[in-house]
mmCIF file of C-alpha atoms in Angstrom:
data_model
loop_
_atom_site.group_PDB
_atom_site.id
_atom_site.type_symbol
_atom_site.label_atom_id
_atom_site.label_comp_id
_atom_site.label_asym_id
_atom_site.label_seq_id
_atom_site.Cartn_x
_atom_site.Cartn_y
_atom_site.Cartn_z
ATOM 1 C CA MET A 1 -21.114 1.204 7.553
ATOM 2 C CA THR A 2 -20.190 -1.204 4.803
ATOM 3 C CA PRO A 3 -20.148 -4.841 6.015
ATOM 4 C CA THR A 4 -17.117 -7.049 5.575
ATOM 5 C CA ARG A 5 -16.999 -8.242 1.958
ATOM 6 C CA ARG A 6 -15.311 -11.425 0.738
ATOM 7 C CA ALA A 7 -14.739 -11.767 -3.010
ATOM 8 C CA LEU A 8 -13.129 -15.110 -3.829
ATOM 9 C CA LEU A 9 -11.599 -15.220 -7.300
ATOM 10 C CA ALA A 10 -11.740 -18.682 -8.773
ATOM 11 C CA THR A 11 -8.590 -18.878 -10.902
ATOM 12 C CA PRO A 12 -5.369 -19.682 -8.973
ATOM 13 C CA VAL A 13 -2.304 -17.636 -9.815
ATOM 14 C CA ALA A 14 1.215 -18.999 -9.388
ATOM 15 C CA VAL A 15 3.571 -16.051 -9.417
ATOM 16 C CA GLY A 16 6.941 -15.060 -7.979
ATOM 17 C CA VAL A 17 8.909 -11.867 -7.858
ATOM 18 C CA ALA A 18 10.037 -12.147 -11.473
ATOM 19 C CA ALA A 19 6.458 -12.382 -12.692
ATOM 20 C CA ALA A 20 5.444 -9.502 -10.475
ATOM 21 C CA LEU A 21 8.012 -7.307 -12.160
ATOM 22 C CA ALA A 22 7.190 -8.426 -15.710
ATOM 23 C CA ALA A 23 6.178 -5.812 -18.267
ATOM 24 C CA CYS A 24 2.518 -4.918 -18.449
ATOM 25 C CA ALA A 25 0.534 -6.585 -21.216
ATOM 26 C CA ASP A 26 -1.610 -4.553 -23.625
ATOM 27 C CA GLU A 27 -4.909 -5.703 -22.161
ATOM 28 C CA ARG A 28 -5.945 -6.012 -18.493
ATOM 29 C CA SER A 29 -9.028 -7.373 -16.798
ATOM 30 C CA GLY A 30 -11.239 -4.984 -14.873
ATOM 31 C CA THR A 31 -14.580 -3.246 -15.029
ATOM 32 C CA VAL A 32 -13.027 -0.077 -16.452
ATOM 33 C CA GLY A 33 -10.362 -1.061 -18.966
ATOM 34 C CA ARG A 34 -7.208 0.665 -20.084
ATOM 35 C CA VAL A 35 -8.341 4.076 -21.290
ATOM 36 C CA SER A 36 -5.054 5.885 -21.857
ATOM 37 C CA ASP A 37 -2.091 5.119 -24.076
ATOM 38 C CA GLU A 38 1.057 4.780 -21.938
ATOM 39 C CA ALA A 39 2.985 6.531 -24.720
ATOM 40 C CA THR A 40 0.924 9.723 -24.217
ATOM 41 C CA ALA A 41 1.138 9.692 -20.415
ATOM 42 C CA GLU A 42 3.668 11.965 -18.740
ATOM 43 C CA THR A 43 6.144 10.881 -16.068
ATOM 44 C CA GLU A 44 7.910 13.270 -13.714
ATOM 45 C CA ARG A 45 10.401 12.385 -10.987
ATOM 46 C CA ILE A 46 9.825 14.489 -7.892
ATOM 47 C CA THR A 47 12.358 14.579 -5.065
ATOM 48 C CA TYR A 48 11.081 15.392 -1.594
ATOM 49 C CA GLY A 49 14.397 15.305 0.298
ATOM 50 C CA ASP A 50 18.151 15.106 -0.100
ATOM 51 C CA ASP A 51 18.514 11.335 0.316
ATOM 52 C CA PRO A 52 18.806 9.282 -2.917
ATOM 53 C CA SER A 53 15.772 7.254 -1.796
ATOM 54 C CA GLN A 54 13.488 10.266 -1.335
ATOM 55 C CA TRP A 55 11.688 10.443 -4.672
ATOM 56 C CA VAL A 56 8.373 9.768 -6.388
ATOM 57 C CA ASP A 57 7.702 8.954 -10.040
ATOM 58 C CA LEU A 58 4.452 10.751 -10.874
ATOM 59 C CA HIS A 59 2.641 9.285 -13.897
ATOM 60 C CA THR A 60 -0.062 11.558 -15.326
ATOM 61 C CA PRO A 61 -2.558 10.248 -17.888
ATOM 62 C CA ALA A 62 -3.608 12.011 -21.055
ATOM 63 C CA GLY A 63 -6.949 13.683 -20.518
ATOM 64 C CA THR A 64 -8.866 14.028 -17.285
ATOM 65 C CA SER A 65 -7.515 12.016 -14.355
ATOM 66 C CA ARG A 66 -9.814 9.757 -12.324
ATOM 67 C CA GLY A 67 -7.878 10.679 -9.175
ATOM 68 C CA LEU A 68 -4.531 9.967 -7.546
ATOM 69 C CA VAL A 69 -3.280 6.537 -6.474
ATOM 70 C CA VAL A 70 -0.141 6.616 -4.316
ATOM 71 C CA VAL A 71 1.645 3.271 -4.834
ATOM 72 C CA ILE A 72 3.837 2.188 -1.904
ATOM 73 C CA HIS A 73 6.051 -0.855 -2.438
ATOM 74 C CA GLY A 74 6.758 -3.560 0.108
ATOM 75 C CA GLY A 75 9.776 -5.635 1.045
ATOM 76 C CA PHE A 76 9.502 -5.753 4.854
ATOM 77 C CA TRP A 77 10.837 -2.175 5.097
ATOM 78 C CA LYS A 78 14.286 -3.461 4.012
ATOM 79 C CA ALA A 79 16.720 -1.490 1.844
ATOM 80 C CA GLN A 80 17.267 -4.328 -0.642
ATOM 81 C CA TYR A 81 13.694 -3.991 -1.921
ATOM 82 C CA GLY A 82 12.801 -0.882 -3.893
ATOM 83 C CA ALA A 83 10.235 0.973 -5.964
ATOM 84 C CA ASP A 84 10.741 -1.259 -9.004
ATOM 85 C CA TYR A 85 8.112 -3.475 -7.330
ATOM 86 C CA GLY A 86 5.537 -0.691 -7.677
ATOM 87 C CA ALA A 87 6.445 0.465 -11.187
ATOM 88 C CA PRO A 88 4.322 -2.092 -13.132
ATOM 89 C CA LEU A 89 1.262 -1.176 -11.056
ATOM 90 C CA ALA A 90 1.762 2.551 -11.624
ATOM 91 C CA LYS A 91 2.070 1.984 -15.380
ATOM 92 C CA ASP A 92 -1.115 -0.082 -15.421
ATOM 93 C CA LEU A 93 -2.997 2.491 -13.376
ATOM 94 C CA VAL A 94 -2.017 5.450 -15.565
ATOM 95 C CA ALA A 95 -3.176 3.492 -18.596
ATOM 96 C CA ARG A 96 -6.549 3.171 -16.843
ATOM 97 C CA GLY A 97 -6.810 6.925 -16.418
ATOM 98 C CA TRP A 98 -5.440 7.337 -12.897
ATOM 99 C CA THR A 99 -2.633 9.627 -11.859
ATOM 100 C CA ALA A 100 -0.204 7.189 -10.235
ATOM 101 C CA ALA A 101 2.630 8.103 -7.865
ATOM 102 C CA ASN A 102 5.220 5.357 -7.354
ATOM 103 C CA VAL A 103 6.962 6.175 -4.065
ATOM 104 C CA GLU A 104 10.505 5.412 -2.991
ATOM 105 C CA TYR A 105 11.477 5.956 0.625
ATOM 106 C CA ARG A 106 14.274 5.260 3.117
ATOM 107 C CA ARG A 107 14.200 1.692 4.437
ATOM 108 C CA VAL A 108 15.942 -0.251 7.178
ATOM 109 C CA GLY A 109 19.594 -0.347 6.111
ATOM 110 C CA ASN A 110 19.679 2.995 4.275
ATOM 111 C CA GLY A 111 18.512 5.486 6.883
ATOM 112 C CA GLY A 112 14.939 4.283 7.347
ATOM 113 C CA GLY A 113 12.995 2.541 10.073
ATOM 114 C CA PHE A 114 10.736 4.105 12.700
ATOM 115 C CA PRO A 115 10.079 7.013 12.454
ATOM 116 C CA GLU A 116 12.139 8.020 9.385
ATOM 117 C CA THR A 117 10.282 5.751 6.944
ATOM 118 C CA LEU A 118 7.007 7.258 8.139
ATOM 119 C CA ASP A 119 8.461 10.749 7.701
ATOM 120 C CA ASP A 120 9.232 9.887 4.085
ATOM 121 C CA VAL A 121 5.796 8.483 3.274
ATOM 122 C CA HIS A 122 4.197 11.577 4.793
ATOM 123 C CA ALA A 123 6.487 13.866 2.797
ATOM 124 C CA ALA A 124 5.974 11.925 -0.437
ATOM 125 C CA ILE A 125 2.186 12.165 -0.138
ATOM 126 C CA GLY A 126 2.528 15.878 0.506
ATOM 127 C CA ALA A 127 4.709 16.262 -2.586
ATOM 128 C CA VAL A 128 2.138 14.744 -4.940
ATOM 129 C CA ALA A 129 -1.295 15.109 -3.309
ATOM 130 C CA GLU A 130 -1.455 18.778 -2.371
ATOM 131 C CA GLY A 131 -4.251 20.212 -4.479
ATOM 132 C CA ALA A 132 -5.014 16.893 -6.188
ATOM 133 C CA ALA A 133 -8.465 16.675 -7.747
ATOM 134 C CA GLY A 134 -10.664 13.659 -7.083
ATOM 135 C CA PRO A 135 -9.973 10.719 -4.790
ATOM 136 C CA VAL A 136 -6.564 10.372 -3.117
ATOM 137 C CA VAL A 137 -5.929 6.651 -2.582
ATOM 138 C CA THR A 138 -2.965 4.891 -1.034
ATOM 139 C CA LEU A 139 -2.291 1.417 -2.402
ATOM 140 C CA GLY A 140 0.487 -0.605 -0.820
ATOM 141 C CA HIS A 141 1.792 -4.166 -0.828
ATOM 142 C CA SER A 142 3.079 -6.071 2.212
ATOM 143 C CA ALA A 143 5.050 -3.543 4.297
ATOM 144 C CA GLY A 144 3.713 -1.000 1.822
ATOM 145 C CA GLY A 145 0.224 -2.062 2.900
ATOM 146 C CA HIS A 146 1.241 -1.144 6.435
ATOM 147 C CA LEU A 147 2.449 2.267 5.236
ATOM 148 C CA ALA A 148 -0.615 2.854 3.043
ATOM 149 C CA THR A 149 -2.962 2.143 5.954
ATOM 150 C CA TRP A 150 -0.844 4.054 8.473
ATOM 151 C CA ALA A 151 -0.933 7.112 6.206
ATOM 152 C CA ALA A 152 -4.672 7.482 6.727
ATOM 153 C CA ALA A 153 -4.101 8.030 10.468
ATOM 154 C CA ARG A 154 -0.914 10.080 10.300
ATOM 155 C CA GLY A 155 -2.646 13.428 10.791
ATOM 156 C CA ARG A 156 -3.566 12.429 14.355
ATOM 157 C CA PHE A 157 0.049 12.924 15.393
ATOM 158 C CA GLU A 158 1.817 16.279 15.656
ATOM 159 C CA ARG A 159 4.890 14.984 13.808
ATOM 160 C CA TRP A 160 2.825 14.262 10.673
ATOM 161 C CA ALA A 161 0.006 16.787 11.000
ATOM 162 C CA GLY A 162 -0.997 19.163 8.245
ATOM 163 C CA GLY A 163 -0.510 17.061 5.114
ATOM 164 C CA PRO A 164 -3.090 16.213 2.452
ATOM 165 C CA ALA A 165 -5.777 13.839 3.676
ATOM 166 C CA LEU A 166 -6.523 10.511 2.036
ATOM 167 C CA THR A 167 -9.944 9.426 0.858
ATOM 168 C CA HIS A 168 -9.440 5.632 0.530
ATOM 169 C CA VAL A 169 -6.896 2.887 1.331
ATOM 170 C CA VAL A 170 -6.171 -0.363 -0.494
ATOM 171 C CA SER A 171 -3.865 -2.719 1.417
ATOM 172 C CA GLN A 172 -2.454 -5.614 -0.633
ATOM 173 C CA ALA A 173 -1.363 -8.446 1.675
ATOM 174 C CA GLY A 174 -0.507 -5.742 4.173
ATOM 175 C CA VAL A 175 1.323 -6.054 7.482
ATOM 176 C CA VAL A 176 -1.420 -4.176 9.311
ATOM 177 C CA ASP A 177 -0.898 -5.623 12.801
ATOM 178 C CA LEU A 178 2.639 -4.860 13.960
ATOM 179 C CA ARG A 179 2.267 -6.525 17.363
ATOM 180 C CA ALA A 180 1.292 -9.775 15.654
ATOM 181 C CA ALA A 181 4.126 -9.348 13.145
ATOM 182 C CA VAL A 182 6.617 -9.023 16.003
ATOM 183 C CA ARG A 183 5.081 -11.970 17.857
ATOM 184 C CA ASP A 184 5.131 -14.159 14.749
ATOM 185 C CA HIS A 185 8.665 -13.109 13.680
ATOM 186 C CA LEU A 186 7.428 -12.236 10.177
ATOM 187 C CA GLY A 187 10.145 -11.671 7.610
ATOM 188 C CA THR A 188 12.890 -12.847 9.985
ATOM 189 C CA ASP A 189 11.896 -10.292 12.615
ATOM 190 C CA ALA A 190 11.433 -7.538 10.037
ATOM 191 C CA ALA A 191 8.928 -5.644 12.194
ATOM 192 C CA LEU A 192 11.459 -5.501 15.027
ATOM 193 C CA GLY A 193 14.024 -4.246 12.544
ATOM 194 C CA PHE A 194 11.622 -1.511 11.496
ATOM 195 C CA LEU A 195 10.475 -0.518 14.999
ATOM 196 C CA GLY A 196 13.712 -1.008 16.911
ATOM 197 C CA GLU A 197 12.919 -1.908 20.498
ATOM 198 C CA PRO A 198 9.185 -1.160 20.309
ATOM 199 C CA SER A 199 7.580 0.969 22.980
ATOM 200 C CA GLU A 200 3.889 1.612 23.564
ATOM 201 C CA GLU A 201 4.404 5.013 21.953
ATOM 202 C CA ALA A 202 5.882 3.368 18.851
ATOM 203 C CA TYR A 203 2.904 1.027 18.506
ATOM 204 C CA GLU A 204 0.505 3.938 19.037
ATOM 205 C CA GLN A 205 2.163 5.976 16.294
ATOM 206 C CA ALA A 206 3.029 3.220 13.805
ATOM 207 C CA ASP A 207 0.625 0.280 14.143
ATOM 208 C CA PRO A 208 -2.549 0.367 12.008
ATOM 209 C CA MET A 209 -4.240 -2.116 14.332
ATOM 210 C CA THR A 210 -3.798 0.346 17.190
ATOM 211 C CA GLN A 211 -5.234 3.147 15.055
ATOM 212 C CA VAL A 212 -8.669 1.688 14.262
ATOM 213 C CA PRO A 213 -11.140 3.071 13.484
ATOM 214 C CA LEU A 214 -9.979 5.131 10.515
ATOM 215 C CA GLU A 215 -12.095 7.896 9.045
ATOM 216 C CA VAL A 216 -11.741 6.550 5.478
ATOM 217 C CA PRO A 217 -12.706 3.216 3.867
ATOM 218 C CA VAL A 218 -10.086 0.449 3.785
ATOM 219 C CA TRP A 219 -9.999 -2.578 1.506
ATOM 220 C CA ALA A 220 -7.679 -5.384 2.605
ATOM 221 C CA VAL A 221 -6.933 -7.554 -0.449
ATOM 222 C CA HIS A 222 -5.228 -10.773 0.592
ATOM 223 C CA ALA A 223 -4.737 -14.382 -0.498
ATOM 224 C CA ARG A 224 -5.419 -17.146 1.992
ATOM 225 C CA ASP A 225 -2.506 -19.077 0.428
ATOM 226 C CA ASP A 226 -0.044 -16.249 1.235
ATOM 227 C CA ASP A 227 2.980 -17.898 2.878
ATOM 228 C CA THR A 228 4.829 -14.626 3.595
ATOM 229 C CA VAL A 229 2.276 -12.395 5.341
ATOM 230 C CA PRO A 230 -0.495 -14.539 6.840
ATOM 231 C CA PHE A 231 -4.086 -13.972 5.773
ATOM 232 C CA SER A 232 -4.937 -13.428 9.440
ATOM 233 C CA GLN A 233 -3.195 -10.031 9.300
ATOM 234 C CA SER A 234 -5.932 -8.673 7.027
ATOM 235 C CA GLU A 235 -8.740 -10.791 8.481
ATOM 236 C CA ASP A 236 -8.087 -9.651 12.048
ATOM 237 C CA TYR A 237 -7.613 -6.021 11.021
ATOM 238 C CA VAL A 238 -10.919 -5.879 9.145
ATOM 239 C CA ALA A 239 -12.739 -7.566 12.030
ATOM 240 C CA ALA A 240 -11.308 -5.066 14.526
ATOM 241 C CA ALA A 241 -12.031 -2.110 12.243
ATOM 242 C CA THR A 242 -15.641 -3.056 11.557
ATOM 243 C CA ASP A 243 -16.230 -3.825 15.232
ATOM 244 C CA ALA A 244 -15.005 -0.289 15.958
ATOM 245 C CA GLY A 245 -17.449 1.184 13.443
ATOM 246 C CA ALA A 246 -15.054 1.727 10.559
ATOM 247 C CA GLU A 247 -15.741 1.041 6.899
ATOM 248 C CA ALA A 248 -13.442 -1.892 6.092
ATOM 249 C CA SER A 249 -13.712 -4.755 3.612
ATOM 250 C CA LEU A 250 -11.805 -8.007 3.264
ATOM 251 C CA VAL A 251 -11.291 -9.031 -0.374
ATOM 252 C CA GLU A 252 -10.060 -12.610 -0.561
ATOM 253 C CA VAL A 253 -8.079 -13.560 -3.666
ATOM 254 C CA GLU A 254 -5.686 -16.298 -4.749
ATOM 255 C CA GLY A 255 -2.099 -16.056 -5.888
ATOM 256 C CA GLY A 256 0.066 -16.186 -2.801
ATOM 257 C CA HIS A 257 1.943 -13.125 -1.636
ATOM 258 C CA PHE A 258 2.846 -11.668 -5.020
ATOM 259 C CA GLY A 259 -0.315 -12.193 -7.079
ATOM 260 C CA VAL A 260 -1.666 -8.796 -6.038
ATOM 261 C CA ILE A 261 1.300 -7.013 -7.679
ATOM 262 C CA ASP A 262 1.229 -8.974 -10.941
ATOM 263 C CA PRO A 263 -0.729 -6.794 -13.416
ATOM 264 C CA ASP A 264 -1.769 -9.906 -15.369
ATOM 265 C CA SER A 265 -3.308 -11.713 -12.389
ATOM 266 C CA SER A 266 -6.849 -12.119 -11.147
ATOM 267 C CA ALA A 267 -5.645 -10.820 -7.778
ATOM 268 C CA TRP A 268 -4.631 -7.502 -9.356
ATOM 269 C CA ALA A 269 -7.972 -7.483 -11.211
ATOM 270 C CA ALA A 270 -9.649 -7.515 -7.792
ATOM 271 C CA CYS A 271 -7.643 -4.430 -6.812
ATOM 272 C CA VAL A 272 -8.672 -2.750 -10.072
ATOM 273 C CA GLU A 273 -12.299 -3.572 -9.310
ATOM 274 C CA VAL A 274 -11.988 -1.838 -5.944
ATOM 275 C CA LEU A 275 -10.520 1.235 -7.614
ATOM 276 C CA ASP A 276 -13.222 1.180 -10.277
ATOM 277 C CA GLY A 277 -15.766 1.556 -7.489
ATOM 278 C CA ILE A 278 -13.943 4.616 -6.179
ATOM 279 C CA GLY A 279 -13.336 6.765 -9.231
#
């Protein structure tokens, strides 16, 4: 079992949504640098259902892929936030030699919520990961961190059984404790909006905290100065997971809630470092 790891990056990052969606620069920090020209990478839009929100942009690098990273955007499961939040990360990852799948899914307000959003994430992974060579990693921010972590346990439930298994999870400022999110009214009661009136069955099926220990390693990358999803979400999850015998690491960064999805930030560099250790 890998012990809890804390990696504190020294340079603060002040970033908002606009910076998080800025175009990727030519050079990025990270142990393994950008190895593929974005111009030679291929992008394919795959639809996995009839709803306009049921699609994945699959970015394939030139040459041999290091593995698949499934990018799942956040936004408190709400319809007004979409996959444009994940696009800069997918472009950076494909330039580093990864196959990157930027997932769109139904959210609260356009047909999503529990369990439909989970149905979509399961279907999207199945659409891109079946037969994938190398590691299959989910990487998600905020509510996407919830979905990325949940996806590693989805095969335990009959509704989502039979899909491709994951090998690793990277949660970026993830909402990984739904009971605490409901209690703390995160995102103006966003977790209640996602769950509806939550039952014990809903928590069992949807809450990553309820699903520890996972069978795959999890890295929870989070800034202590996050004023949107509290650092305690990741800290408590990693403590519970390691106590249960799981392989889980807490990677502490700076940059508030959005630093981890800014490809020019030290917080994103920490995510890249995690991935570099995987493939």
